[in-house]
Amino acid sequence: MINSHDNLEQTVTRTIRRHRLIKKSGKVAVAVSGGKDSTTLLYILHKFGYNVTGIMIDLKIGKYSGQNRHNITSFCKSLRIPLNIIDIRDHVGYSMCYIRSALSDRGASWNACMVCGALKRYILNKVARQSGFDVIATGHNMDDESQTMIMNILRGSPENNLRIGPRAGVRLDTKFIPRIKPLYQCTEAEIESYSRSKGFPVVYEPCPCSEGVFRRNLIGALKGIEKRYPDYKENVIKAMAGHQSNLKSRFKIGHKVQEHCIACGEPSKGPLCFYCQLLEKIGCPVRKA
Ligand code: AMP
Ligand code: ZN
């Protein structure tokens, strides 16, 4: 008999096969936060023999980051998985807490999760490229993906939905390391149950900085919707899969020559990348790639 935990592993391996996410010989950087999703992902990829290394950005969000760092270090040590911990201050010069307050003092309208997400994507891409990884795997799950898609539509930014799906296909650039999401067909509840049953050393509480941000409010609202439409998450990601090629041609993705940031040289949507705009706003000098 197949139990639900075998099911989760099968869903992950099926997603990898179906979407050709990882070659057996490929070098995989698993972006680990110390939370249940990325720890589960690292565990399953390691169990199935993929060549994985954990990469964690220590965001320096007080005790929360300290606990996550401690947990992932002991987890990787027990399974002998290589782990690379990057201090955000070595890249940006400041902790995430400082960056948040500096941006709010300067009246920036970006919310904390948006800023943190952009910094993480930028640093992970650069570090993974410089260390010779073939792909970056993240622990995004079906709940994350369906919420993001709904948020992008509500905000009027459908082009951002090109980041949705098992393989983020936005950028065609040798400086851009493909990002994959092997858990995108697994729900948060399934992953939490798997992680708890395995006794993984993880913090189950959300990041303290996410208090009051749009996503947290949306999650509350979607709970009511889920009672009426229990399959809504799967329906949303299926609908998105059907629209990807329309979005690609509408936003000319894949046709346009990729731009590079004039300040740091990394791939960018415009002359100055979002990372450099952030650094400029908080008065931090840009370090060229
Ligand atoms: P989040 O944006 O916090 O919902 O996290 C989504 C995914 O990004 C996680 O499943 C991880 O794969 C990755 N991630 C989040 N935080 C970190 C971090 N501090 N360092 C490395 N990867 C992270
Ligand atoms: Zn830049």
Short mmCIF file of C-alpha atoms and ligand atoms in Angstrom, two decimals:
data_model
loop_
_atom_site.label_atom_id
_atom_site.label_comp_id
_atom_site.label_asym_id
_atom_site.label_seq_id
_atom_site.Cartn_x
_atom_site.Cartn_y
_atom_site.Cartn_z
CA MET A 1 0.00 0.00 0.00
CA ILE A 2 1.26 3.48 -0.85
CA ASN A 3 1.14 5.92 2.07
CA SER A 4 0.80 9.67 1.70
CA HIS A 5 4.53 10.20 2.24
CA ASP A 6 5.45 7.91 -0.63
CA ASN A 7 2.88 9.90 -2.58
CA LEU A 8 4.67 13.17 -1.91
CA GLU A 9 7.98 11.71 -3.05
CA GLN A 10 6.33 10.30 -6.17
CA THR A 11 4.74 13.64 -6.97
CA VAL A 12 8.14 15.31 -6.75
CA THR A 13 9.94 12.72 -8.89
CA ARG A 14 7.09 12.76 -11.42
CA THR A 15 7.25 16.56 -11.66
CA ILE A 16 11.01 16.36 -12.25
CA ARG A 17 10.61 13.73 -14.97
CA ARG A 18 7.60 15.26 -16.69
CA HIS A 19 9.14 18.72 -16.95
CA ARG A 20 12.74 17.50 -17.36
CA LEU A 21 13.82 19.69 -14.45
CA ILE A 22 17.12 18.07 -13.49
CA LYS A 23 19.63 15.82 -15.25
CA LYS A 24 21.06 13.10 -13.02
CA SER A 25 24.53 14.52 -13.66
CA GLY A 26 23.43 18.13 -13.03
CA LYS A 27 24.77 20.23 -10.17
CA VAL A 28 21.77 21.44 -8.18
CA ALA A 29 21.82 24.39 -5.80
CA VAL A 30 18.89 23.99 -3.42
CA ALA A 31 17.88 27.36 -2.00
CA VAL A 32 17.24 26.58 1.65
CA SER A 33 15.58 28.91 4.14
CA GLY A 34 15.54 26.44 7.04
CA GLY A 35 11.75 26.12 6.62
CA LYS A 36 9.71 22.96 5.97
CA ASP A 37 9.40 23.30 2.17
CA SER A 38 13.03 23.74 1.22
CA THR A 39 14.22 21.27 3.88
CA THR A 40 11.79 18.66 2.50
CA LEU A 41 12.97 19.41 -1.04
CA LEU A 42 16.63 19.03 -0.10
CA TYR A 43 15.87 15.76 1.69
CA ILE A 44 13.93 14.23 -1.22
CA LEU A 45 16.43 15.28 -3.91
CA HIS A 46 19.28 13.89 -1.81
CA LYS A 47 17.33 10.67 -1.15
CA PHE A 48 16.83 10.14 -4.89
CA GLY A 49 20.52 10.58 -5.61
CA TYR A 50 20.68 14.07 -7.11
CA ASN A 51 23.90 16.05 -6.75
CA VAL A 52 22.67 18.70 -4.30
CA THR A 53 24.22 21.53 -2.29
CA GLY A 54 22.19 23.68 0.07
CA ILE A 55 22.58 27.44 -0.31
CA MET A 56 21.21 29.63 2.44
CA ILE A 57 21.19 33.40 2.58
CA ASP A 58 21.41 34.42 6.20
CA LEU A 59 19.12 37.44 6.11
CA LYS A 60 19.99 38.49 9.68
CA ILE A 61 16.39 38.83 10.80
CA GLY A 62 17.13 38.53 14.51
CA LYS A 63 16.44 35.24 16.30
CA TYR A 64 14.37 33.93 13.38
CA SER A 65 17.39 33.77 11.05
CA GLY A 66 19.65 32.44 13.83
CA GLN A 67 17.27 29.54 14.50
CA ASN A 68 16.90 28.71 10.78
CA ARG A 69 20.64 28.80 10.28
CA HIS A 70 21.20 26.52 13.24
CA ASN A 71 18.52 24.07 12.03
CA ILE A 72 19.70 23.77 8.45
CA THR A 73 23.32 23.43 9.55
CA SER A 74 22.53 20.46 11.79
CA PHE A 75 20.21 18.94 9.15
CA CYS A 76 22.88 19.07 6.41
CA LYS A 77 25.55 17.82 8.77
CA SER A 78 23.45 14.79 9.73
CA LEU A 79 22.93 13.86 6.05
CA ARG A 80 26.40 14.97 4.93
CA ILE A 81 24.95 17.40 2.41
CA PRO A 82 27.25 20.32 1.53
CA LEU A 83 25.88 23.68 2.67
CA ASN A 84 26.95 27.17 1.69
CA ILE A 85 25.72 29.95 4.00
CA ILE A 86 25.90 33.46 2.62
CA ASP A 87 25.69 36.48 4.89
CA ILE A 88 23.46 39.11 3.25
CA ARG A 89 25.76 41.81 4.68
CA ASP A 90 28.60 40.53 2.46
CA HIS A 91 26.51 41.45 -0.58
CA VAL A 92 24.31 44.36 0.41
CA GLY A 93 26.27 45.63 3.39
CA TYR A 94 23.29 45.52 5.76
CA SER A 95 20.91 43.10 7.48
CA MET A 96 17.39 42.60 6.08
CA CYS A 97 16.00 44.36 9.19
CA TYR A 98 18.11 47.44 8.47
CA ILE A 99 17.16 47.41 4.78
CA ARG A 100 13.45 47.29 5.67
CA SER A 101 13.65 50.22 8.04
CA ALA A 102 15.91 52.24 5.72
CA LEU A 103 13.43 51.78 2.87
CA SER A 104 10.46 52.73 5.00
CA ASP A 105 12.33 55.85 6.33
CA ARG A 106 12.91 56.87 2.71
CA GLY A 107 9.24 56.37 1.86
CA ALA A 108 9.73 53.46 -0.58
CA SER A 109 6.47 51.76 -1.52
CA TRP A 110 7.95 48.23 -1.92
CA ASN A 111 6.74 45.76 0.69
CA ALA A 112 9.12 43.71 2.84
CA CYS A 113 8.50 40.35 1.12
CA MET A 114 8.89 41.84 -2.36
CA VAL A 115 12.23 43.39 -1.42
CA CYS A 116 13.47 40.29 0.36
CA GLY A 117 12.39 38.05 -2.56
CA ALA A 118 14.19 40.24 -5.12
CA LEU A 119 17.40 40.34 -3.06
CA LYS A 120 17.35 36.57 -2.58
CA ARG A 121 16.78 35.88 -6.30
CA TYR A 122 19.61 38.20 -7.28
CA ILE A 123 22.15 36.88 -4.76
CA LEU A 124 21.23 33.22 -5.38
CA ASN A 125 21.58 33.63 -9.14
CA LYS A 126 24.97 35.28 -8.85
CA VAL A 127 26.36 32.83 -6.30
CA ALA A 128 25.01 29.78 -8.15
CA ARG A 129 26.51 31.00 -11.44
CA GLN A 130 29.88 31.79 -9.91
CA SER A 131 29.94 28.35 -8.24
CA GLY A 132 29.08 26.48 -11.48
CA PHE A 133 25.59 25.19 -10.62
CA ASP A 134 23.27 24.11 -13.46
CA VAL A 135 19.97 24.92 -11.73
CA ILE A 136 18.59 26.52 -8.60
CA ALA A 137 15.78 24.53 -6.96
CA THR A 138 13.41 26.35 -4.63
CA GLY A 139 10.78 25.02 -2.24
CA HIS A 140 7.82 26.91 -3.74
CA ASN A 141 4.69 24.78 -3.38
CA MET A 142 1.21 24.76 -4.89
CA ASP A 143 -0.14 27.17 -2.27
CA ASP A 144 2.67 29.69 -2.97
CA GLU A 145 2.20 29.41 -6.72
CA SER A 146 -1.57 29.83 -6.74
CA GLN A 147 -1.36 32.79 -4.33
CA THR A 148 1.32 34.47 -6.45
CA MET A 149 -0.71 34.05 -9.59
CA ILE A 150 -3.81 35.58 -8.00
CA MET A 151 -1.74 38.45 -6.53
CA ASN A 152 -0.17 39.25 -9.91
CA ILE A 153 -3.60 39.42 -11.52
CA LEU A 154 -5.04 41.57 -8.72
CA ARG A 155 -2.08 43.95 -8.98
CA GLY A 156 -2.37 44.20 -12.76
CA SER A 157 1.02 42.60 -13.48
CA PRO A 158 0.15 39.44 -15.48
CA GLU A 159 3.64 39.34 -17.03
CA ASN A 160 4.98 38.36 -13.60
CA ASN A 161 3.03 35.12 -13.98
CA LEU A 162 5.75 33.96 -16.35
CA ARG A 163 7.67 33.14 -13.17
CA ILE A 164 4.92 30.64 -12.26
CA GLY A 165 5.33 26.96 -13.06
CA PRO A 166 7.90 24.25 -12.49
CA ARG A 167 10.54 26.07 -14.52
CA ALA A 168 10.73 29.84 -14.44
CA GLY A 169 11.12 30.64 -18.11
CA VAL A 170 11.43 34.38 -18.10
CA ARG A 171 15.07 34.94 -18.95
CA LEU A 172 17.08 33.73 -21.90
CA ASP A 173 20.55 34.69 -20.79
CA THR A 174 23.71 32.79 -20.00
CA LYS A 175 24.07 34.89 -16.85
CA PHE A 176 20.74 33.60 -15.63
CA ILE A 177 20.69 30.19 -13.89
CA PRO A 178 17.35 28.41 -14.50
CA ARG A 179 15.14 28.18 -11.42
CA ILE A 180 13.06 25.09 -10.86
CA LYS A 181 10.28 24.21 -8.40
CA PRO A 182 10.00 20.46 -7.95
CA LEU A 183 7.35 20.92 -5.17
CA TYR A 184 4.99 23.00 -7.26
CA GLN A 185 2.42 20.20 -7.44
CA CYS A 186 2.51 19.53 -3.69
CA THR A 187 0.28 21.39 -1.25
CA GLU A 188 1.62 23.09 1.84
CA ALA A 189 -0.44 20.75 4.06
CA GLU A 190 1.10 17.65 2.43
CA ILE A 191 4.60 19.03 2.86
CA GLU A 192 4.02 20.01 6.47
CA SER A 193 2.70 16.56 7.28
CA TYR A 194 5.75 14.95 5.59
CA SER A 195 8.17 17.25 7.40
CA ARG A 196 6.56 16.68 10.81
CA SER A 197 6.49 12.92 10.34
CA LYS A 198 10.21 12.91 9.52
CA GLY A 199 10.93 15.14 12.52
CA PHE A 200 12.87 17.68 10.46
CA PRO A 201 14.35 20.46 12.61
CA VAL A 202 12.39 23.37 11.16
CA VAL A 203 10.54 26.48 12.31
CA TYR A 204 6.87 26.26 11.28
CA GLU A 205 5.99 29.89 12.05
CA PRO A 206 6.04 32.39 9.18
CA CYS A 207 8.79 34.99 8.90
CA PRO A 208 8.11 37.83 11.40
CA CYS A 209 8.66 40.43 8.65
CA SER A 210 5.70 39.10 6.64
CA GLU A 211 3.21 40.38 9.23
CA GLY A 212 0.59 42.54 7.50
CA VAL A 213 1.87 42.08 3.91
CA PHE A 214 -0.57 41.47 1.05
CA ARG A 215 0.17 37.74 0.77
CA ARG A 216 -0.62 37.08 4.43
CA ASN A 217 -3.97 38.90 4.07
CA LEU A 218 -4.74 37.02 0.86
CA ILE A 219 -4.01 33.66 2.54
CA GLY A 220 -6.70 34.52 5.12
CA ALA A 221 -9.22 35.40 2.41
CA LEU A 222 -8.45 32.25 0.38
CA LYS A 223 -9.22 30.01 3.37
CA GLY A 224 -12.93 30.85 2.91
CA ILE A 225 -12.71 30.19 -0.84
CA GLU A 226 -11.06 26.82 -0.23
CA LYS A 227 -14.06 25.66 1.84
CA ARG A 228 -16.31 26.18 -1.17
CA TYR A 229 -13.78 25.14 -3.87
CA PRO A 230 -11.37 22.64 -2.29
CA ASP A 231 -9.47 22.18 -5.58
CA TYR A 232 -9.05 25.86 -6.35
CA LYS A 233 -5.21 25.81 -6.04
CA GLU A 234 -4.81 23.03 -8.56
CA ASN A 235 -7.33 24.71 -10.85
CA VAL A 236 -5.43 27.98 -10.68
CA ILE A 237 -2.05 26.47 -11.55
CA LYS A 238 -3.59 24.41 -14.36
CA ALA A 239 -5.21 27.54 -15.78
CA MET A 240 -1.85 29.29 -15.62
CA ALA A 241 -0.07 26.47 -17.44
CA GLY A 242 -2.55 26.91 -20.31
CA HIS A 243 -1.82 30.64 -20.55
CA GLN A 244 1.98 30.59 -20.49
CA SER A 245 2.51 30.64 -24.24
CA ASN A 246 0.00 33.49 -24.66
CA LEU A 247 1.82 35.49 -22.02
CA LYS A 248 5.18 34.76 -23.65
CA SER A 249 4.09 36.07 -27.01
CA ARG A 250 2.15 38.98 -25.51
CA PHE A 251 5.15 40.17 -23.54
CA LYS A 252 7.62 39.15 -26.28
CA ILE A 253 9.55 36.89 -23.94
CA GLY A 254 12.12 34.84 -25.77
CA HIS A 255 12.29 37.31 -28.68
CA LYS A 256 13.89 40.23 -26.97
CA VAL A 257 17.62 40.48 -26.40
CA GLN A 258 18.18 40.41 -22.66
CA GLU A 259 19.29 43.67 -21.12
CA HIS A 260 22.01 43.94 -18.52
CA CYS A 261 22.06 46.37 -15.64
CA ILE A 262 24.30 49.36 -16.36
CA ALA A 263 25.52 49.41 -12.73
CA CYS A 264 26.16 45.76 -11.85
CA GLY A 265 26.07 43.92 -15.20
CA GLU A 266 23.52 41.33 -14.07
CA PRO A 267 20.44 40.42 -16.20
CA SER A 268 17.79 43.12 -15.88
CA LYS A 269 14.36 44.13 -17.19
CA GLY A 270 15.52 47.74 -17.66
CA PRO A 271 18.71 49.84 -17.58
CA LEU A 272 19.01 49.60 -13.77
CA CYS A 273 18.05 46.30 -12.13
CA PHE A 274 15.68 46.19 -9.16
CA TYR A 275 18.55 45.19 -6.84
CA CYS A 276 20.59 48.25 -7.79
CA GLN A 277 17.52 50.49 -7.46
CA LEU A 278 17.11 49.18 -3.93
CA LEU A 279 20.76 49.73 -3.09
CA GLU A 280 20.62 53.22 -4.47
CA LYS A 281 17.54 53.97 -2.36
CA ILE A 282 19.28 52.92 0.87
CA GLY A 283 22.53 54.64 -0.09
CA CYS A 284 24.65 51.50 -0.45
CA PRO A 285 27.41 51.40 -3.13
CA VAL A 286 26.85 48.80 -5.88
CA ARG A 287 29.43 46.04 -6.18
CA LYS A 288 30.08 45.08 -9.79
CA ALA A 289 29.77 41.38 -10.72
P1 AMP B 1 9.67 32.42 0.53
O1 AMP B 1 9.95 33.49 -0.48
O2 AMP B 1 10.18 32.76 1.90
O3 AMP B 1 8.27 31.90 0.51
O4 AMP B 1 10.57 31.20 0.09
C1 AMP B 1 10.39 30.54 -1.14
C2 AMP B 1 11.61 29.70 -1.42
O5 AMP B 1 12.75 30.55 -1.56
C3 AMP B 1 11.98 28.73 -0.30
O6 AMP B 1 11.27 27.52 -0.40
C4 AMP B 1 13.45 28.55 -0.54
O7 AMP B 1 13.70 27.62 -1.57
C5 AMP B 1 13.89 29.93 -1.00
N1 AMP B 1 14.36 30.74 0.14
C6 AMP B 1 13.62 31.46 1.01
N2 AMP B 1 14.40 32.06 1.93
C7 AMP B 1 15.68 31.72 1.63
C8 AMP B 1 16.95 32.02 2.21
N3 AMP B 1 17.06 32.81 3.27
N4 AMP B 1 18.05 31.51 1.63
C9 AMP B 1 17.96 30.71 0.53
N5 AMP B 1 16.78 30.40 -0.05
C10 AMP B 1 15.65 30.88 0.49
ZN ZN B 2 22.12 45.96 -11.06
#
